[in-house]
């Protein structure tokens, strides 16, 4: 399932980048989210087991996921035509893994600390080296 999601993200970046060239960055981002919202709404009706009305009881910070997703989509729409799908996804993965290592280190969301060690630092260094090789002409 995760591999399928990874494949979808690669296609999403390309599709959104092409859409952005046709209708504009923010317009493509809006369109992508609108179509995705309709899709998720239908999936919620068919498969949902929770209660969306409980949204009124959650802390506001838990509602920022949509904003963070919008930043991702707008950035990929803007950058895919400039540096390509591979470059965008490589930079996103490096940023995700580096940031998640810091979040885990401090146990920000789980309260459980998973410390950064030399292996993780080495892995991050290798990722940055891979990025350099990816763009070296």
Coordinates of C-alpha atoms in Angstrom, one line a residue:
X1 CA 0.0 0.0 0.0
X2 CA 2.8 2.4 0.8
X3 CA 4.5 1.7 -2.5
X4 CA 1.2 2.5 -4.3
X5 CA 1.1 5.8 -2.3
X6 CA 4.7 6.5 -3.4
X7 CA 3.8 5.9 -7.0
X8 CA 0.8 8.1 -6.7
X9 CA 2.9 11.0 -5.3
X10 CA 5.3 10.8 -8.2
X11 CA 2.4 10.9 -10.7
X12 CA 0.7 13.6 -8.6
X13 CA 3.7 15.9 -8.9
X14 CA 3.9 15.5 -12.6
X15 CA 0.1 15.9 -13.2
X16 CA 0.0 18.9 -10.9
X17 CA 3.1 20.5 -12.5
X18 CA 1.5 20.1 -16.0
X19 CA -1.8 21.5 -14.7
X20 CA 0.0 24.4 -13.1
X21 CA 1.6 25.3 -16.5
X22 CA -1.8 25.3 -18.0
X23 CA -3.9 27.2 -15.5
X24 CA -1.5 28.7 -12.9
X25 CA 0.2 27.5 -9.7
X26 CA -2.4 28.5 -7.1
X27 CA -5.3 27.6 -9.5
X28 CA -3.8 24.1 -10.0
X29 CA -3.3 23.7 -6.3
X30 CA -6.9 24.7 -5.6
X31 CA -8.2 22.3 -8.4
X32 CA -6.1 19.4 -7.1
X33 CA -7.4 19.9 -3.5
X34 CA -11.0 20.4 -4.8
X35 CA -10.9 17.1 -6.8
X36 CA -9.2 15.3 -3.9
X37 CA -11.8 16.7 -1.4
X38 CA -14.6 15.3 -3.5
X39 CA -12.8 11.9 -3.8
X40 CA -12.2 11.7 0.0
X41 CA -15.8 12.8 0.7
X42 CA -17.1 9.9 -1.4
X43 CA -14.7 7.5 0.3
X44 CA -15.8 8.8 3.7
X45 CA -19.4 8.2 2.8
X46 CA -18.7 4.6 1.6
X47 CA -16.0 3.4 3.9
X48 CA -15.9 5.9 6.9
X49 CA -16.3 4.5 10.4
X50 CA -15.6 7.6 12.4
X51 CA -17.6 10.7 13.2
X52 CA -16.5 13.9 11.3
X53 CA -18.8 15.9 13.6
X54 CA -16.3 15.3 16.4
X55 CA -14.0 17.9 14.7
X56 CA -15.4 20.5 17.0
X57 CA -13.7 18.8 20.0
X58 CA -10.1 18.6 18.6
X59 CA -7.4 21.1 19.3
X60 CA -6.9 23.7 16.5
X61 CA -3.3 22.6 15.8
X62 CA -4.6 19.2 14.7
X63 CA -6.5 21.0 11.8
X64 CA -3.3 22.4 10.3
X65 CA -2.7 19.2 8.2
X66 CA -4.7 20.7 5.3
X67 CA -2.5 23.8 5.3
X68 CA 0.6 21.7 5.3
X69 CA -0.7 19.6 2.5
X70 CA -1.5 22.8 0.5
X71 CA 2.1 24.0 1.0
X72 CA 3.3 20.6 -0.4
X73 CA 1.0 20.8 -3.4
X74 CA 1.7 24.4 -4.3
X75 CA 5.4 23.9 -4.0
X76 CA 5.4 20.8 -6.2
X77 CA 3.2 22.6 -8.8
X78 CA 5.6 25.5 -8.8
X79 CA 8.9 23.5 -8.8
X80 CA 8.2 20.4 -11.1
X81 CA 8.4 22.5 -14.3
X82 CA 11.7 24.0 -13.0
X83 CA 13.7 21.1 -11.6
X84 CA 11.6 18.0 -12.7
X85 CA 9.7 15.4 -10.8
X86 CA 12.8 13.5 -9.6
X87 CA 14.4 16.6 -8.2
X88 CA 11.2 17.7 -6.4
X89 CA 10.7 14.3 -4.9
X90 CA 14.3 13.9 -3.9
X91 CA 14.3 17.2 -2.1
X92 CA 10.9 16.4 -0.5
X93 CA 12.2 13.1 0.8
X94 CA 15.4 14.6 2.2
X95 CA 13.4 17.3 3.9
X96 CA 10.8 14.8 5.2
X97 CA 13.4 12.4 6.6
X98 CA 15.5 15.1 8.2
X99 CA 12.6 16.8 9.8
X100 CA 11.0 13.5 11.0
X101 CA 14.3 12.6 12.6
X102 CA 14.2 15.8 14.6
X103 CA 10.5 15.3 15.5
X104 CA 11.2 11.8 16.6
X105 CA 14.3 12.8 18.6
X106 CA 12.3 15.2 20.7
X107 CA 9.1 13.0 20.7
X108 CA 7.1 16.0 19.6
X109 CA 3.9 14.1 18.6
X110 CA 4.2 10.8 20.4
X111 CA 5.9 11.8 23.6
X112 CA 8.4 8.9 22.9
X113 CA 11.9 10.0 22.0
X114 CA 13.8 8.1 19.3
X115 CA 17.2 9.7 19.4
X116 CA 19.2 10.8 16.4
X117 CA 22.4 8.7 16.3
X118 CA 25.5 8.5 14.1
X119 CA 23.8 6.1 11.6
X120 CA 20.9 8.5 11.0
X121 CA 23.3 11.4 10.6
X122 CA 25.4 9.4 8.2
X123 CA 22.2 8.5 6.2
X124 CA 21.2 12.1 6.0
X125 CA 24.7 13.0 4.8
X126 CA 24.5 10.3 2.1
X127 CA 21.1 11.7 1.0
X128 CA 22.6 15.1 0.6
X129 CA 25.5 13.5 -1.3
X130 CA 22.9 11.8 -3.5
X131 CA 21.2 15.1 -4.2
X132 CA 24.5 16.6 -5.2
X133 CA 25.2 13.7 -7.5
X134 CA 21.7 13.9 -8.9
X135 CA 22.2 17.5 -10.0
X136 CA 26.0 17.3 -10.9
X137 CA 26.4 17.8 -14.6

